[in-house]
Structure formats: structure tokens, C-alpha cells
mmCIF file of C-alpha atoms and ligand atoms in Angstrom:
data_model
loop_
_atom_site.group_PDB
_atom_site.id
_atom_site.type_symbol
_atom_site.label_atom_id
_atom_site.label_comp_id
_atom_site.label_asym_id
_atom_site.label_seq_id
_atom_site.Cartn_x
_atom_site.Cartn_y
_atom_site.Cartn_z
ATOM 1 C CA MET A 945 49.113 -3.128 25.720
ATOM 2 C CA TYR A 946 48.879 -5.150 28.909
ATOM 3 C CA LYS A 947 52.047 -6.373 30.654
ATOM 4 C CA ILE A 948 51.405 -9.518 32.701
ATOM 5 C CA ILE A 949 53.513 -10.252 35.722
ATOM 6 C CA ASP A 950 53.085 -13.778 37.291
ATOM 7 C CA PHE A 951 53.630 -14.502 40.928
ATOM 8 C CA LYS A 952 53.627 -17.917 42.612
ATOM 9 C CA THR A 953 52.292 -16.417 45.870
ATOM 10 C CA LEU A 954 51.132 -13.065 46.961
ATOM 11 C CA PRO A 955 49.115 -11.931 49.965
ATOM 12 C CA SER A 956 46.730 -10.295 47.594
ATOM 13 C CA THR A 957 47.096 -9.008 43.929
ATOM 14 C CA ASN A 958 45.088 -5.889 44.736
ATOM 15 C CA GLN A 959 47.182 -5.175 47.873
ATOM 16 C CA TYR A 960 50.342 -5.609 45.785
ATOM 17 C CA LEU A 961 49.325 -3.088 43.158
ATOM 18 C CA LYS A 962 47.959 -0.640 45.728
ATOM 19 C CA GLU A 963 51.264 -0.644 47.590
ATOM 20 C CA ASN A 964 53.376 -0.364 44.384
ATOM 21 C CA HIS A 965 51.188 1.753 42.159
ATOM 22 C CA THR A 966 53.597 4.655 41.843
ATOM 23 C CA SER A 967 56.438 2.480 40.497
ATOM 24 C CA ILE A 968 54.312 0.263 38.317
ATOM 25 C CA GLU A 969 53.062 1.224 34.868
ATOM 26 C CA GLU A 970 49.454 1.542 33.895
ATOM 27 C CA TYR A 971 47.966 -1.619 32.293
ATOM 28 C CA THR A 972 50.151 -3.882 34.352
ATOM 29 C CA VAL A 973 48.352 -7.076 35.288
ATOM 30 C CA VAL A 974 49.484 -8.982 38.320
ATOM 31 C CA VAL A 975 48.453 -12.645 38.487
ATOM 32 C CA ALA A 976 48.981 -14.782 41.567
ATOM 33 C CA GLU A 977 48.794 -18.565 41.473
ATOM 34 C CA LYS A 978 47.917 -18.429 45.209
ATOM 35 C CA GLN A 979 46.902 -15.503 47.389
ATOM 36 C CA THR A 980 47.409 -15.951 51.158
ATOM 37 C CA THR A 981 45.064 -13.113 52.197
ATOM 38 C CA GLY A 982 42.806 -12.644 49.168
ATOM 39 C CA ARG A 983 40.136 -10.042 49.880
ATOM 40 C CA GLY A 984 36.578 -9.581 48.772
ATOM 41 C CA ARG A 985 34.216 -6.706 49.195
ATOM 42 C CA ILE A 986 32.991 -5.597 52.587
ATOM 43 C CA SER A 987 36.098 -6.940 54.282
ATOM 44 C CA ARG A 988 35.289 -10.510 53.339
ATOM 45 C CA LYS A 989 37.941 -13.060 52.415
ATOM 46 C CA TRP A 990 38.410 -14.399 48.883
ATOM 47 C CA ILE A 991 39.420 -18.061 49.019
ATOM 48 C CA SER A 992 40.734 -19.691 45.883
ATOM 49 C CA THR A 993 43.161 -22.389 44.874
ATOM 50 C CA SER A 994 45.882 -22.597 42.276
ATOM 51 C CA ASP A 995 43.262 -24.086 39.929
ATOM 52 C CA ASP A 996 41.522 -20.671 39.877
ATOM 53 C CA LEU A 997 42.334 -17.270 38.381
ATOM 54 C CA THR A 998 43.138 -14.267 40.598
ATOM 55 C CA PHE A 999 44.570 -11.164 39.140
ATOM 56 C CA SER A 1000 44.552 -7.350 39.301
ATOM 57 C CA ILE A 1001 44.933 -4.662 36.673
ATOM 58 C CA LEU A 1002 46.478 -1.326 37.374
ATOM 59 C CA LEU A 1003 44.790 1.665 35.807
ATOM 60 C CA LYS A 1004 45.533 5.370 36.066
ATOM 61 C CA PRO A 1005 42.463 6.925 34.521
ATOM 62 C CA GLN A 1006 41.911 10.693 34.254
ATOM 63 C CA ILE A 1007 38.242 10.614 35.211
ATOM 64 C CA GLU A 1008 36.007 12.051 38.021
ATOM 65 C CA THR A 1009 36.364 10.154 41.275
ATOM 66 C CA SER A 1010 32.660 9.532 41.225
ATOM 67 C CA LYS A 1011 33.095 7.359 38.016
ATOM 68 C CA ILE A 1012 35.480 4.889 39.742
ATOM 69 C CA PRO A 1013 32.623 2.419 40.672
ATOM 70 C CA LEU A 1014 31.583 2.205 37.034
ATOM 71 C CA ILE A 1015 34.895 0.476 36.308
ATOM 72 C CA SER A 1016 33.488 -2.357 38.285
ATOM 73 C CA LEU A 1017 30.678 -2.541 35.817
ATOM 74 C CA VAL A 1018 33.061 -2.379 32.866
ATOM 75 C CA ILE A 1019 35.157 -5.373 34.113
ATOM 76 C CA GLY A 1020 31.844 -7.167 35.080
ATOM 77 C CA ALA A 1021 30.564 -6.691 31.510
ATOM 78 C CA SER A 1022 33.916 -8.019 30.147
ATOM 79 C CA LEU A 1023 33.803 -11.075 32.402
ATOM 80 C CA CYS A 1024 30.281 -11.806 31.308
ATOM 81 C CA LYS A 1025 30.985 -11.467 27.619
ATOM 82 C CA VAL A 1026 33.879 -13.935 27.883
ATOM 83 C CA ILE A 1027 32.004 -16.437 30.006
ATOM 84 C CA HIS A 1028 28.972 -16.219 27.655
ATOM 85 C CA LYS A 1029 31.156 -17.821 24.976
ATOM 86 C CA TYR A 1030 31.041 -20.944 27.169
ATOM 87 C CA ILE A 1031 27.771 -20.786 29.069
ATOM 88 C CA LYS A 1032 25.025 -18.309 29.951
ATOM 89 C CA CYS A 1033 26.013 -16.096 32.868
ATOM 90 C CA ASP A 1034 24.509 -13.094 34.643
ATOM 91 C CA ILE A 1035 25.815 -10.124 36.504
ATOM 92 C CA LYS A 1036 24.550 -9.585 40.008
ATOM 93 C CA TRP A 1037 24.836 -5.867 40.417
ATOM 94 C CA PRO A 1038 27.221 -4.443 41.222
ATOM 95 C CA ASN A 1039 29.897 -7.024 40.854
ATOM 96 C CA ASP A 1040 29.323 -10.730 41.071
ATOM 97 C CA ILE A 1041 29.159 -13.043 38.158
ATOM 98 C CA ILE A 1042 26.567 -15.756 38.399
ATOM 99 C CA ILE A 1043 25.988 -19.031 36.523
ATOM 100 C CA ASN A 1044 22.952 -21.186 37.334
ATOM 101 C CA ASN A 1045 22.304 -19.064 40.520
ATOM 102 C CA LYS A 1046 25.822 -19.612 41.890
ATOM 103 C CA LYS A 1047 28.679 -17.147 42.082
ATOM 104 C CA VAL A 1048 31.588 -17.973 39.721
ATOM 105 C CA ALA A 1049 33.492 -14.730 39.981
ATOM 106 C CA GLY A 1050 33.880 -11.634 42.128
ATOM 107 C CA ILE A 1051 35.255 -8.234 41.489
ATOM 108 C CA LEU A 1052 36.997 -5.768 43.831
ATOM 109 C CA VAL A 1053 37.741 -2.323 42.484
ATOM 110 C CA GLU A 1054 39.738 0.024 44.592
ATOM 111 C CA GLY A 1055 40.670 3.614 43.992
ATOM 112 C CA ILE A 1056 43.792 5.345 45.351
ATOM 113 C CA VAL A 1057 42.720 8.930 45.529
ATOM 114 C CA SER A 1058 44.367 12.001 46.876
ATOM 115 C CA ASN A 1059 43.415 15.349 45.199
ATOM 116 C CA GLU A 1060 42.872 13.335 42.056
ATOM 117 C CA ILE A 1061 42.949 9.733 41.112
ATOM 118 C CA GLU A 1062 46.420 8.208 41.523
ATOM 119 C CA ALA A 1063 45.347 4.731 40.461
ATOM 120 C CA VAL A 1064 42.519 2.342 40.316
ATOM 121 C CA VAL A 1065 43.097 -1.332 41.056
ATOM 122 C CA VAL A 1066 40.682 -3.806 39.364
ATOM 123 C CA GLY A 1067 40.806 -7.180 41.141
ATOM 124 C CA VAL A 1068 39.177 -10.233 39.696
ATOM 125 C CA GLY A 1069 38.698 -13.749 41.212
ATOM 126 C CA ILE A 1070 37.272 -16.426 38.988
ATOM 127 C CA ASN A 1071 36.685 -20.012 39.983
ATOM 128 C CA ILE A 1072 38.016 -21.769 37.019
ATOM 129 C CA ASN A 1073 38.959 -25.474 37.726
ATOM 130 C CA SER A 1074 38.186 -25.895 41.454
ATOM 131 C CA THR A 1075 35.574 -28.505 41.990
ATOM 132 C CA SER A 1076 35.081 -28.305 45.736
ATOM 133 C CA PHE A 1077 34.444 -25.364 47.967
ATOM 134 C CA PRO A 1078 34.438 -24.768 51.749
ATOM 135 C CA ASN A 1079 31.308 -25.941 53.420
ATOM 136 C CA ASP A 1080 29.825 -22.492 53.898
ATOM 137 C CA LEU A 1081 30.198 -21.774 50.175
ATOM 138 C CA ILE A 1082 29.019 -25.115 48.660
ATOM 139 C CA ILE A 1083 25.532 -23.939 47.852
ATOM 140 C CA LYS A 1084 26.582 -20.481 46.762
ATOM 141 C CA ALA A 1085 29.637 -20.979 44.657
ATOM 142 C CA THR A 1086 30.527 -22.695 41.421
ATOM 143 C CA SER A 1087 33.440 -22.909 38.951
ATOM 144 C CA LEU A 1088 33.559 -22.993 35.162
ATOM 145 C CA LYS A 1089 34.656 -26.627 35.403
ATOM 146 C CA ASN A 1090 31.706 -27.576 37.598
ATOM 147 C CA GLU A 1091 29.376 -25.978 35.142
ATOM 148 C CA LEU A 1092 30.984 -27.082 31.888
ATOM 149 C CA GLY A 1093 32.237 -30.444 33.053
ATOM 150 C CA LYS A 1094 35.706 -29.966 31.666
ATOM 151 C CA ASP A 1095 38.991 -28.230 32.419
ATOM 152 C CA ILE A 1096 39.376 -24.681 31.075
ATOM 153 C CA SER A 1097 42.683 -22.946 30.384
ATOM 154 C CA LYS A 1098 43.270 -20.100 32.885
ATOM 155 C CA GLU A 1099 45.662 -18.361 30.471
ATOM 156 C CA GLU A 1100 43.079 -18.381 27.662
ATOM 157 C CA ILE A 1101 40.368 -16.969 29.868
ATOM 158 C CA LEU A 1102 42.707 -14.241 31.145
ATOM 159 C CA ASN A 1103 43.706 -13.227 27.578
ATOM 160 C CA GLU A 1104 40.028 -13.208 26.488
ATOM 161 C CA ILE A 1105 39.093 -11.017 29.423
ATOM 162 C CA LEU A 1106 41.904 -8.562 28.859
ATOM 163 C CA SER A 1107 40.976 -8.263 25.240
ATOM 164 C CA GLU A 1108 37.219 -7.594 26.089
ATOM 165 C CA PHE A 1109 38.135 -5.234 28.839
ATOM 166 C CA ASP A 1110 40.555 -3.380 26.560
ATOM 167 C CA SER A 1111 37.734 -2.408 24.161
ATOM 168 C CA LEU A 1112 35.027 -1.785 26.769
ATOM 169 C CA TYR A 1113 37.309 0.296 29.007
ATOM 170 C CA ILE A 1114 38.498 2.515 26.065
ATOM 171 C CA ASP A 1115 34.862 2.980 25.105
ATOM 172 C CA PHE A 1116 34.123 3.974 28.713
ATOM 173 C CA LEU A 1117 37.015 6.506 28.772
ATOM 174 C CA ASN A 1118 35.627 7.962 25.586
ATOM 175 C CA GLY A 1119 32.157 8.443 27.193
ATOM 176 C CA ASN A 1120 30.673 5.519 25.284
ATOM 177 C CA ASN A 1121 28.885 3.281 27.827
ATOM 178 C CA THR A 1122 28.616 0.030 25.684
ATOM 179 C CA PHE A 1123 29.200 -1.870 28.933
ATOM 180 C CA ILE A 1124 25.905 -0.674 30.348
ATOM 181 C CA ASN A 1125 23.850 -2.544 27.651
ATOM 182 C CA ILE A 1126 25.726 -5.721 28.501
ATOM 183 C CA ILE A 1127 24.969 -5.217 32.269
ATOM 184 C CA LYS A 1128 21.349 -4.389 31.494
ATOM 185 C CA LYS A 1129 20.893 -7.519 29.314
ATOM 186 C CA ASN A 1130 22.396 -9.872 31.886
ATOM 187 C CA ASN A 1131 20.996 -8.288 34.981
ATOM 188 C CA TYR A 1132 20.546 -11.212 37.445
ATOM 189 C CA LEU A 1133 18.489 -9.087 39.871
ATOM 190 C CA LYS A 1134 15.989 -7.894 37.258
ATOM 191 C CA ASN A 1135 12.364 -8.435 38.500
ATOM 192 C CA LYS A 1136 13.694 -10.133 41.681
ATOM 193 C CA GLU A 1137 12.545 -9.216 45.166
ATOM 194 C CA VAL A 1138 15.467 -8.827 47.444
ATOM 195 C CA TYR A 1139 16.272 -7.320 50.807
ATOM 196 C CA ILE A 1140 18.300 -4.082 50.934
ATOM 197 C CA ASN A 1141 19.224 -3.157 54.492
ATOM 198 C CA ASN A 1142 16.488 -5.495 55.777
ATOM 199 C CA LYS A 1143 13.861 -3.879 53.586
ATOM 200 C CA LYS A 1144 12.174 -5.876 50.934
ATOM 201 C CA ILE A 1145 12.236 -4.188 47.477
ATOM 202 C CA LYS A 1146 11.831 -5.189 43.937
ATOM 203 C CA VAL A 1147 14.554 -4.664 41.340
ATOM 204 C CA LEU A 1148 13.245 -3.078 38.182
ATOM 205 C CA ASP A 1149 16.293 -2.463 36.002
ATOM 206 C CA ILE A 1150 19.720 -0.822 35.769
ATOM 207 C CA ASN A 1151 19.764 2.593 34.261
ATOM 208 C CA GLU A 1152 22.079 4.366 31.894
ATOM 209 C CA LEU A 1153 24.208 5.638 34.836
ATOM 210 C CA GLY A 1154 24.762 2.041 36.000
ATOM 211 C CA ASN A 1155 22.565 2.547 39.025
ATOM 212 C CA LEU A 1156 20.027 -0.102 40.209
ATOM 213 C CA VAL A 1157 16.454 1.030 39.656
ATOM 214 C CA ILE A 1158 14.177 -0.390 42.416
ATOM 215 C CA LEU A 1159 10.577 -0.223 43.627
ATOM 216 C CA GLU A 1160 10.360 0.485 47.316
ATOM 217 C CA ASP A 1161 6.879 0.969 48.867
ATOM 218 C CA ASN A 1162 5.593 1.529 45.353
ATOM 219 C CA ILE A 1163 8.012 4.352 44.745
ATOM 220 C CA GLU A 1164 10.643 4.003 42.081
ATOM 221 C CA LYS A 1165 14.168 4.838 43.405
ATOM 222 C CA GLU A 1166 17.784 4.589 42.238
ATOM 223 C CA ILE A 1167 20.484 2.786 44.271
ATOM 224 C CA TYR A 1168 23.965 3.989 43.722
ATOM 225 C CA TYR A 1169 26.927 1.612 43.630
ATOM 226 C CA GLY A 1170 28.142 0.423 46.954
ATOM 227 C CA GLU A 1171 25.324 1.998 48.858
ATOM 228 C CA VAL A 1172 23.586 -1.234 49.777
ATOM 229 C CA THR A 1173 24.110 -4.892 50.576
ATOM 230 C CA LEU A 1174 21.705 -7.251 48.929
ATOM 231 C CA THR A 1175 21.074 -10.037 51.327
ATOM 232 C CA ASN A 1176 18.494 -12.615 50.463
ATOM 233 C CA ILE A 1177 20.278 -14.426 47.657
ATOM 234 C CA TYR A 1178 23.219 -15.890 49.440
ATOM 235 C CA ASN A 1179 24.077 -13.893 52.587
ATOM 236 C CA ASN A 1180 26.027 -11.354 50.537
HETATM 237 C C1 LIG B 2525 34.028 -10.210 46.064
HETATM 238 O O1 LIG B 2525 33.424 -11.166 45.609
HETATM 239 O O2 LIG B 2525 33.694 -9.749 47.204
HETATM 240 C C2 LIG B 2525 35.179 -9.696 45.366
HETATM 241 C C3 LIG B 2525 36.364 -10.725 45.301
HETATM 242 C C4 LIG B 2525 37.613 -10.174 44.611
HETATM 243 C C5 LIG B 2525 38.748 -11.199 44.679
HETATM 244 C C6 LIG B 2525 39.905 -10.780 43.803
HETATM 245 S S1 LIG B 2525 41.096 -12.085 43.659
HETATM 246 C C7 LIG B 2525 42.186 -10.879 42.993
HETATM 247 C C8 LIG B 2525 42.131 -9.640 43.700
HETATM 248 N N1 LIG B 2525 42.925 -9.681 44.953
HETATM 249 C C9 LIG B 2525 42.244 -9.717 46.047
HETATM 250 O O3 LIG B 2525 42.699 -9.738 47.201
HETATM 251 N N2 LIG B 2525 40.955 -9.613 45.720
HETATM 252 C C10 LIG B 2525 40.663 -9.557 44.334
#
């Protein structure tokens, strides 16, 4: 179902699919060995080497615009399921994958929306075989190789992710939110106290809608995707 296109270098796989989404078929996966301007959420950079995996999937779902952020949780659940075959990992809502308190993968989902959804680009960066990181990331980032102590095949990981995503995404399109259970089970933030917009809150859970359930001033509230930045874990 997925058609993989490999590039030696691209500015950004997300950018490439966004710029070319009209001429490229749904379920095309663009992989870049190197990105020159890889992007993360909130205008951050995504820095990786050719030892790591950076790819984006082009989707053209017929869903409500408000559901686009859930796709971030669908791919997050897929990543976590695959990484779990090697080592325990958690999902830091809404879209970081954590091993032993360090970030191993990030997700950037972008919608191209006019009157309706034209396309959704699902970008994933996973530190696979890198063993050193820029100084400001050393205490926050890890790779599969660092955690497992051995080289991992990027191709195998990509194939496993696409196969997991294939089934969870189809479930999601059919209104079956299997991915939510995976996210809930591996919720890194559960029972943690964190800062949201400089306010200390306690995370209780993730609910059936994929929203974060928190306790703020002893009142239970829901946080919607993308509404907040969680800050006390690693300056995110
Ligand atoms: C984050 O952690 O803030 C999200 C990082 C997402 C990085 C991936 S790498 C492939 C794709 N292309 C990009 O420019 N970004 C995403």
C-alpha cells in the first residue's frame, strides 16, 4: 500500500510533501538520508544524521479538520508499539516518544486545509544509530542504539512502523480508536506534575478523545492537542 521514495538530501521531508501534495499519491512515504532544514514543532529545528530515520507519509483523509491532531496520536501509538518490541517506551503527549526519560523520536503532523482537508503530512524523526548529540540535547535525547547497545536496521524499523500505522490508521478512519488504548497505557505524563504555561498542574490521564486530563487548582480539566507547551521535563 505504501510507496517509498528515498532521497539522499532534502530540506525537509514534511516540506517536500507539503509543496508537492497535489501531484503525489496518498500513502507515499518520503525518506531522506539527510535533511538540511528538518523542522520540529513550535518552529524548532530537528537535527539528525544519516544514521537516523527521517520520513514523512502523505495522507488524504476524508475526516473533519478537528480530527487531524489525532493522527499524531495514531502515529505515536504505532511508533511506541514498534519500539516496545525492543525496549519499553512511553509517549509524552502529544507527540514525543521517550525511552528511559529521554526523547528518542518526534512527530510533526501538518494539515493542508482549504475548504476541506487537501492533505495531511505525518513527519517522523527517530534517533536510530546516532550515539552523540549536540551539547544542548545530550541530557534530553537518546537513540535506539544508545539504549540497546547495538545497531538497528533503519529499513526494518521503517517497515515495522508502516505496518503498525497501516492497521491503526485504518481503525481510526473507521471510527475505532484502538490507538487511544496504546497511548493511555504508555502515558509518560501520567501522575506527573508539570508546568503548563508556567502553571503547575498534575496530569491524571488521557481520555477517549485523546485529550490530556489534568488537575489544576483541584479542578479536573481537559487539555486539547496543541493547546499547551509542557515545560518542566526538558525545556520543551
Ligand atoms: C518534534 O519533536 O518537535 C517533531 C520532530 C519531527 C521531525 C520530523 S523528521 C521528518 C519530518 N521532516 C521534518 O522537517 N520534520 C519531521
